XYZ file of C-alpha atoms in Angstrom:
453
model
C 0.000 0.000 0.000
C 1.311 3.458 -0.941
C 2.069 5.724 2.049
C 1.215 9.361 1.235
C 2.186 12.263 3.517
C -0.108 15.335 3.356
C 1.548 18.525 4.649
C -0.897 21.360 5.358
C -1.275 23.792 8.260
C -5.085 23.605 7.920
C -6.156 20.350 9.650
C -9.558 20.207 7.926
C -7.922 20.330 4.488
C -5.411 17.601 5.393
C -8.153 15.389 6.826
C -10.305 15.747 3.718
C -7.378 14.885 1.460
C -6.536 11.887 3.660
C -10.104 10.590 3.479
C -10.386 11.020 -0.294
C -6.960 9.505 -1.063
C -7.820 6.404 0.924
C -11.292 6.165 -0.652
C -10.327 6.837 -4.279
C -6.739 5.660 -4.501
C -6.477 3.035 -1.768
C -3.510 4.939 -0.282
C -2.464 4.977 3.363
C -2.426 8.665 4.432
C -0.326 10.491 7.031
C -0.720 14.159 7.930
C 1.691 16.852 9.117
C 0.674 20.399 10.194
C 4.050 22.046 9.564
C 7.208 21.703 7.564
C 9.170 20.695 10.676
C 6.701 17.917 11.466
C 6.821 16.736 7.852
C 10.608 16.387 7.948
C 10.391 14.502 11.236
C 7.872 12.051 9.726
C 10.017 11.626 6.606
C 12.958 10.675 8.836
C 11.102 7.785 10.450
C 8.375 6.605 8.045
C 8.820 4.945 4.602
C 6.797 7.599 2.781
C 6.192 6.955 -0.934
C 4.830 10.368 -1.952
C 4.310 13.833 -0.404
C 1.435 16.287 -1.017
C 2.933 19.636 0.077
C 1.216 22.964 0.713
C 3.398 25.856 -0.422
C 1.798 28.524 1.778
C 2.452 27.661 5.435
C 3.588 29.834 8.359
C 7.140 29.304 9.561
C 8.795 26.721 7.319
C 6.912 26.956 4.044
C 6.828 24.431 1.227
C 9.890 25.882 -0.498
C 12.020 25.441 2.600
C 10.738 21.868 3.004
C 11.881 21.103 -0.554
C 15.308 22.613 0.135
C 15.626 20.639 3.389
C 14.693 17.404 1.604
C 17.393 18.114 -0.965
C 20.001 18.776 1.745
C 19.061 15.580 3.589
C 18.953 13.517 0.354
C 15.340 12.458 0.938
C 14.391 10.996 -2.440
C 10.591 11.012 -2.232
C 8.416 12.439 -5.044
C 6.621 15.649 -4.022
C 3.458 17.147 -5.474
C 2.905 20.747 -4.375
C -0.479 22.405 -4.170
C -1.705 25.929 -3.667
C -4.965 27.732 -3.020
C -3.777 31.156 -4.195
C -3.797 30.440 -7.926
C -0.181 31.677 -8.190
C 1.235 29.033 -10.509
C 4.518 30.931 -10.964
C 5.335 29.842 -7.410
C 4.405 26.268 -8.313
C 6.825 26.348 -11.249
C 9.499 27.625 -8.881
C 8.772 24.615 -6.640
C 9.168 22.258 -9.603
C 12.594 23.787 -10.248
C 13.446 22.933 -6.639
C 12.644 19.269 -7.274
C 8.866 18.854 -6.986
C 7.329 16.337 -9.385
C 4.344 18.529 -10.264
C 1.695 20.884 -8.948
C -2.079 21.059 -8.535
C -4.685 23.538 -7.355
C -6.504 22.788 -4.098
C -9.805 23.201 -5.928
C -9.079 20.442 -8.466
C -11.031 17.159 -8.188
C -9.430 14.388 -6.146
C -9.392 12.089 -9.169
C -6.744 14.410 -10.652
C -4.725 14.236 -7.410
C -4.843 10.421 -7.442
C -3.678 10.489 -11.070
C -0.776 12.812 -10.212
C 0.331 10.460 -7.420
C 0.255 7.494 -9.809
C 2.346 9.418 -12.345
C 4.853 10.490 -9.678
C 5.297 6.906 -8.488
C 5.623 5.631 -12.061
C 8.269 8.252 -12.798
C 10.170 7.259 -9.673
C 10.141 3.585 -10.740
C 11.363 4.596 -14.203
C 14.225 6.607 -12.714
C 15.235 3.610 -10.591
C 15.186 1.379 -13.668
C 17.406 3.852 -15.547
C 19.889 3.775 -12.659
C 19.934 -0.025 -12.816
C 20.432 -0.022 -16.583
C 23.318 2.433 -16.329
C 24.877 0.293 -13.614
C 24.582 -2.789 -15.821
C 25.906 -1.050 -18.946
C 29.164 -2.629 -19.990
C 28.639 -5.700 -17.843
C 27.404 -9.159 -18.854
C 23.860 -7.775 -18.754
C 22.463 -9.829 -21.619
C 21.711 -13.546 -21.709
C 23.699 -14.337 -24.863
C 24.296 -17.558 -26.752
C 22.729 -19.571 -29.569
C 23.832 -23.026 -28.456
C 21.200 -25.759 -27.979
C 21.600 -25.459 -24.214
C 20.815 -21.734 -24.257
C 17.923 -22.163 -26.674
C 16.456 -24.756 -24.311
C 16.890 -22.395 -21.354
C 15.222 -19.512 -23.215
C 12.268 -21.722 -24.082
C 11.846 -22.638 -20.408
C 12.119 -18.993 -19.335
C 9.401 -17.967 -21.810
C 7.182 -20.806 -20.595
C 7.360 -20.130 -16.850
C 7.804 -16.328 -16.820
C 4.043 -15.546 -16.867
C 3.402 -17.977 -13.973
C 3.440 -16.162 -10.581
C 4.738 -19.209 -8.652
C 8.230 -19.145 -7.061
C 11.084 -20.215 -9.312
C 14.406 -21.764 -8.326
C 17.430 -21.116 -10.556
C 20.394 -23.466 -10.110
C 23.823 -23.157 -11.636
C 27.468 -22.544 -10.929
C 28.855 -19.208 -9.807
C 29.174 -16.740 -12.682
C 26.952 -18.726 -15.050
C 24.322 -15.975 -15.334
C 21.622 -16.793 -12.784
C 20.736 -13.128 -12.186
C 20.378 -12.577 -15.930
C 17.859 -15.414 -16.003
C 15.977 -13.787 -13.115
C 15.899 -10.458 -14.967
C 14.532 -12.165 -18.088
C 11.838 -13.832 -15.976
C 10.889 -10.394 -14.667
C 10.973 -8.784 -18.122
C 8.805 -11.507 -19.659
C 6.523 -11.872 -16.656
C 3.134 -10.362 -15.994
C 4.435 -7.166 -14.336
C 7.609 -6.018 -16.114
C 6.987 -2.372 -15.119
C 7.173 -3.289 -11.432
C 10.393 -3.141 -9.415
C 13.133 -5.762 -9.656
C 14.953 -6.058 -6.323
C 18.039 -8.290 -6.070
C 19.379 -9.417 -2.701
C 22.472 -11.590 -2.234
C 21.846 -13.731 0.839
C 25.515 -14.728 1.126
C 26.659 -11.084 1.322
C 24.386 -10.102 4.230
C 25.582 -10.120 7.861
C 23.489 -12.687 9.742
C 22.252 -10.109 12.242
C 20.862 -7.912 9.433
C 19.309 -10.539 7.165
C 15.802 -10.222 8.600
C 15.963 -6.424 8.512
C 17.006 -6.479 4.841
C 14.263 -8.942 3.912
C 11.372 -7.766 6.056
C 12.315 -4.211 7.124
C 12.463 -2.772 10.639
C 10.720 -0.252 12.844
C 12.425 2.723 14.403
C 14.301 1.655 17.546
C 14.076 -2.077 16.735
C 17.828 -2.376 17.383
C 20.870 -0.170 17.836
C 21.265 2.006 14.763
C 17.649 1.685 13.613
C 17.024 5.441 13.678
C 14.213 5.354 11.103
C 11.596 2.983 9.759
C 12.936 1.015 6.806
C 11.106 -1.024 4.194
C 12.557 -4.457 3.548
C 13.146 -6.118 0.190
C 9.702 -7.730 0.162
C 7.913 -4.394 0.550
C 10.234 -2.662 -1.928
C 9.593 -5.336 -4.571
C 5.822 -5.488 -4.094
C 4.189 -5.412 -7.524
C 7.344 -6.804 -9.112
C 10.050 -9.417 -8.559
C 12.268 -10.203 -5.577
C 15.429 -12.067 -6.582
C 17.051 -13.899 -3.664
C 20.508 -14.917 -4.822
C 22.459 -17.634 -2.992
C 19.361 -18.693 -1.072
C 21.306 -21.682 0.285
C 23.305 -19.323 2.503
C 20.250 -17.948 4.302
C 20.466 -18.586 8.085
C 17.878 -20.980 9.625
C 15.870 -18.278 11.472
C 15.429 -16.266 8.279
C 14.485 -19.436 6.372
C 11.558 -20.015 8.753
C 10.294 -16.444 8.365
C 10.752 -16.552 4.591
C 8.574 -19.677 4.412
C 5.873 -17.899 6.404
C 5.959 -14.885 4.047
C 5.719 -17.099 0.964
C 2.677 -18.859 2.392
C 0.817 -15.889 3.910
C 1.928 -13.105 1.519
C 2.567 -10.669 4.361
C 5.546 -9.478 6.414
C 6.050 -8.101 9.884
C 8.951 -5.687 10.235
C 11.604 -6.377 12.853
C 10.414 -4.710 16.054
C 6.877 -4.336 14.721
C 3.568 -6.062 15.307
C 1.541 -5.012 12.263
C 1.279 -7.438 9.329
C 1.895 -5.749 5.973
C 0.558 -7.338 2.767
C 3.176 -7.881 0.058
C 2.752 -8.950 -3.533
C 6.163 -9.869 -4.935
C 7.036 -12.756 -7.227
C 9.976 -14.603 -5.627
C 12.808 -15.959 -7.742
C 15.576 -17.721 -5.802
C 18.979 -18.904 -7.000
C 21.796 -21.032 -5.645
C 25.058 -22.638 -6.677
C 24.566 -25.288 -3.976
C 22.857 -28.667 -4.232
C 19.883 -27.858 -2.023
C 18.856 -31.509 -1.851
C 22.159 -32.232 -0.097
C 21.721 -29.174 2.136
C 18.315 -30.531 3.198
C 19.815 -33.945 4.014
C 22.507 -32.260 6.116
C 19.754 -30.220 7.845
C 21.294 -26.925 6.753
C 18.264 -25.977 4.667
C 14.610 -26.397 5.592
C 12.885 -29.157 3.646
C 9.519 -27.350 3.635
C 11.125 -24.170 2.259
C 12.964 -26.195 -0.390
C 9.722 -27.691 -1.686
C 8.021 -24.287 -1.524
C 10.713 -22.807 -3.787
C 11.147 -25.901 -5.925
C 7.941 -25.380 -7.913
C 9.761 -24.598 -11.164
C 13.508 -25.219 -11.574
C 15.684 -23.613 -14.240
C 19.223 -24.909 -14.683
C 21.746 -22.466 -16.128
C 24.344 -24.481 -18.081
C 27.987 -23.781 -17.230
C 30.056 -22.244 -19.990
C 32.027 -25.456 -20.578
C 28.769 -27.138 -21.696
C 28.182 -24.417 -24.302
C 31.653 -23.438 -25.436
C 30.288 -22.740 -28.901
C 28.765 -19.593 -27.333
C 32.221 -18.274 -26.409
C 32.805 -16.326 -29.698
C 29.497 -14.448 -29.332
C 30.011 -13.817 -25.625
C 33.617 -12.757 -26.089
C 32.750 -10.280 -28.865
C 29.991 -8.731 -26.720
C 32.179 -8.485 -23.617
C 35.112 -7.063 -25.605
C 32.947 -4.287 -27.087
C 31.422 -3.525 -23.680
C 34.836 -3.421 -21.978
C 36.320 -1.064 -24.576
C 33.273 1.220 -24.292
C 33.482 1.204 -20.506
C 37.158 2.178 -20.559
C 36.545 4.838 -23.196
C 39.192 3.392 -25.499
C 39.127 2.566 -29.174
C 37.327 -0.557 -30.322
C 39.294 -3.806 -30.504
C 38.665 -7.164 -32.118
C 39.687 -10.775 -31.615
C 41.901 -12.652 -34.018
C 40.867 -16.220 -34.853
C 43.738 -17.676 -32.809
C 42.560 -15.844 -29.684
C 38.974 -17.047 -30.137
C 40.125 -20.656 -30.560
C 42.174 -20.400 -27.375
C 39.197 -19.035 -25.447
C 36.987 -21.815 -26.807
C 39.507 -24.438 -25.756
C 39.302 -23.512 -22.054
C 36.454 -24.849 -19.898
C 35.889 -21.769 -17.625
C 35.084 -23.951 -14.618
C 36.323 -21.461 -12.016
C 33.756 -18.717 -12.612
C 32.123 -19.237 -15.999
C 31.032 -16.071 -17.873
C 32.316 -13.844 -15.075
C 35.779 -15.414 -15.470
C 35.618 -14.867 -19.244
C 34.738 -11.206 -18.690
C 37.672 -10.727 -16.300
C 40.104 -12.410 -18.697
C 38.965 -10.165 -21.560
C 39.445 -7.101 -19.377
C 43.014 -8.209 -18.642
C 43.653 -8.684 -22.355
C 42.301 -5.226 -23.227
C 44.526 -3.553 -20.642
C 47.632 -5.579 -21.534
C 47.912 -4.544 -25.191
C 47.527 -1.428 -27.341
C 46.943 -3.377 -30.557
C 43.521 -3.325 -32.178
C 43.572 -7.082 -32.806
C 43.942 -9.415 -29.850
C 45.819 -12.601 -30.744
C 46.601 -15.850 -28.955
C 49.718 -14.204 -27.479
C 47.428 -11.826 -25.561
C 45.460 -14.683 -23.977
C 46.730 -15.341 -20.416
C 48.990 -18.372 -20.186
C 46.752 -20.314 -17.822
C 43.926 -20.017 -20.372
C 46.131 -21.087 -23.299
C 47.486 -24.115 -21.450
C 44.049 -25.021 -20.163
C 45.112 -25.795 -16.594
C 42.022 -25.653 -14.440
C 40.490 -27.462 -11.508
C 37.267 -28.943 -12.841
C 34.057 -28.629 -10.842
C 31.028 -30.898 -10.925
C 28.621 -28.892 -8.798
C 25.544 -29.886 -10.774
C 26.981 -32.489 -13.133
C 26.300 -32.644 -16.878
C 22.609 -33.237 -17.408
C 22.808 -33.160 -21.208
C 21.842 -36.185 -23.240
C 24.381 -37.835 -25.551
C 22.606 -36.278 -28.541
C 22.814 -32.789 -27.001
C 26.549 -33.238 -26.340
C 27.115 -34.384 -29.924
C 25.243 -31.372 -31.309
C 27.259 -28.980 -29.135
C 30.549 -30.634 -30.158
C 29.646 -30.328 -33.856
C 28.735 -26.666 -33.353
C 32.111 -25.985 -31.702
C 33.969 -27.650 -34.605
C 32.113 -25.553 -37.194
C 32.680 -22.278 -35.335
C 36.378 -23.008 -34.819
C 36.772 -23.769 -38.541
C 34.966 -20.576 -39.493
C 37.241 -18.544 -37.212
C 40.381 -20.157 -38.705
C 39.205 -19.292 -42.207
C 38.047 -15.763 -41.374
C 34.433 -16.856 -41.964
C 35.127 -17.582 -45.650
C 32.349 -20.078 -46.437
C 33.957 -21.881 -49.375
C 37.350 -22.342 -47.684
C 35.667 -23.506 -44.468
C 33.544 -26.031 -46.382
C 36.691 -27.426 -48.004
C 38.506 -27.603 -44.662
C 35.605 -29.539 -43.148
C 35.413 -31.911 -46.117
C 31.924 -30.805 -47.157
C 30.744 -31.055 -50.758
C 30.303 -27.305 -51.298
C 29.516 -24.027 -49.580
C 25.747 -24.656 -49.703
C 26.221 -27.771 -47.590
C 28.010 -25.689 -44.971
C 25.286 -23.031 -45.042
C 22.672 -25.719 -44.352
C 24.674 -27.041 -41.396
C 25.178 -23.508 -40.061
C 21.444 -22.825 -40.274
C 20.678 -26.062 -38.443
C 22.989 -24.997 -35.610
C 21.759 -21.402 -35.446
C 25.071 -19.961 -36.708
C 24.784 -16.690 -38.602
C 27.394 -14.852 -40.659
C 26.132 -11.482 -39.325
């Protein structure tokens, strides 16, 4: 439920607005009679939007806007006035207000303005996330059979609101799968909140998930929404769910079943409506047997399971991934564009990336970009440990591919490697592979989803 703060020195006006906003918009209203009281409420309550009177004795609406800016309170503000002086409203917009209304306007217009302010805030948050992801492995790339199978599963389960469990090795792209589930799901415009369970201190896990009330513990100086409240109407991605402590596991199960949270230090149940997507690199079945993970929570999350294949099972995707990551790295560093020579691509395809999958590939490419000034990266630029292929192999989730799937992937790797060696010259590659003519190679390429573009 949206929490709206109405700031007006006339109690009757604030009370009428509060009543109408609850009746027409379903919002939860709060009221403040002065600018000072408004700032005090903003410091302790998770306010979503502010309706601010410009003409108040003492601290007026302009000073409230300036104080919010100084204190970095990022809450959308709609100012209103009863004087009809819209020049002052425009001045308030320049100070950071989302928009302005006249006190005489119908409440339906006010409810609409609040909806627009909240939508704009969500859009701004999404832009921040996109800018953060720019230049990273922010796209689920690959045309191998394994990735095509994964995409088909994502498209099939994305519209279903049930919890989803994503399994796969570290660095394989589990968060990218979660973001695709959100994008293709029923509420893509809603928030996407990602929380890494393994990175949270155990004494703060419940606060991060469920929020806390003011004074709930030392340092809790203001009310704070947890991840479930923040992601309501969208998707909550719980990464490394296997590292969640037992106490938090029990409370998470309760939230999944009852669709409501109680903040730490609070007593009031708050309805939440977030689609939960969990991920882990662990074998949760083994964690359940060892009594480190709750069996009932495991089966609650285990409704739909998506397995992200490790990079060594789809090495034919390495050329596409490497080209994308190379372009993104050069753009991020602000340098001139670089390209891979065929020898470098073959070396990268020959390694099994078992330490950290796509994330390891990205880091290796960054090292290569920094290490040379040449526009073309050759096999000499590939780190020695990658060229020699020395790696400790992991079998966290085994190889679930059928023999036919492994044969198809192996054939795809052979064709791509031959194309790279022959600079993607179709006739020469066909001859090198012993095919009758170039049309035979084109047919094989089409069957494997390999494009010359």
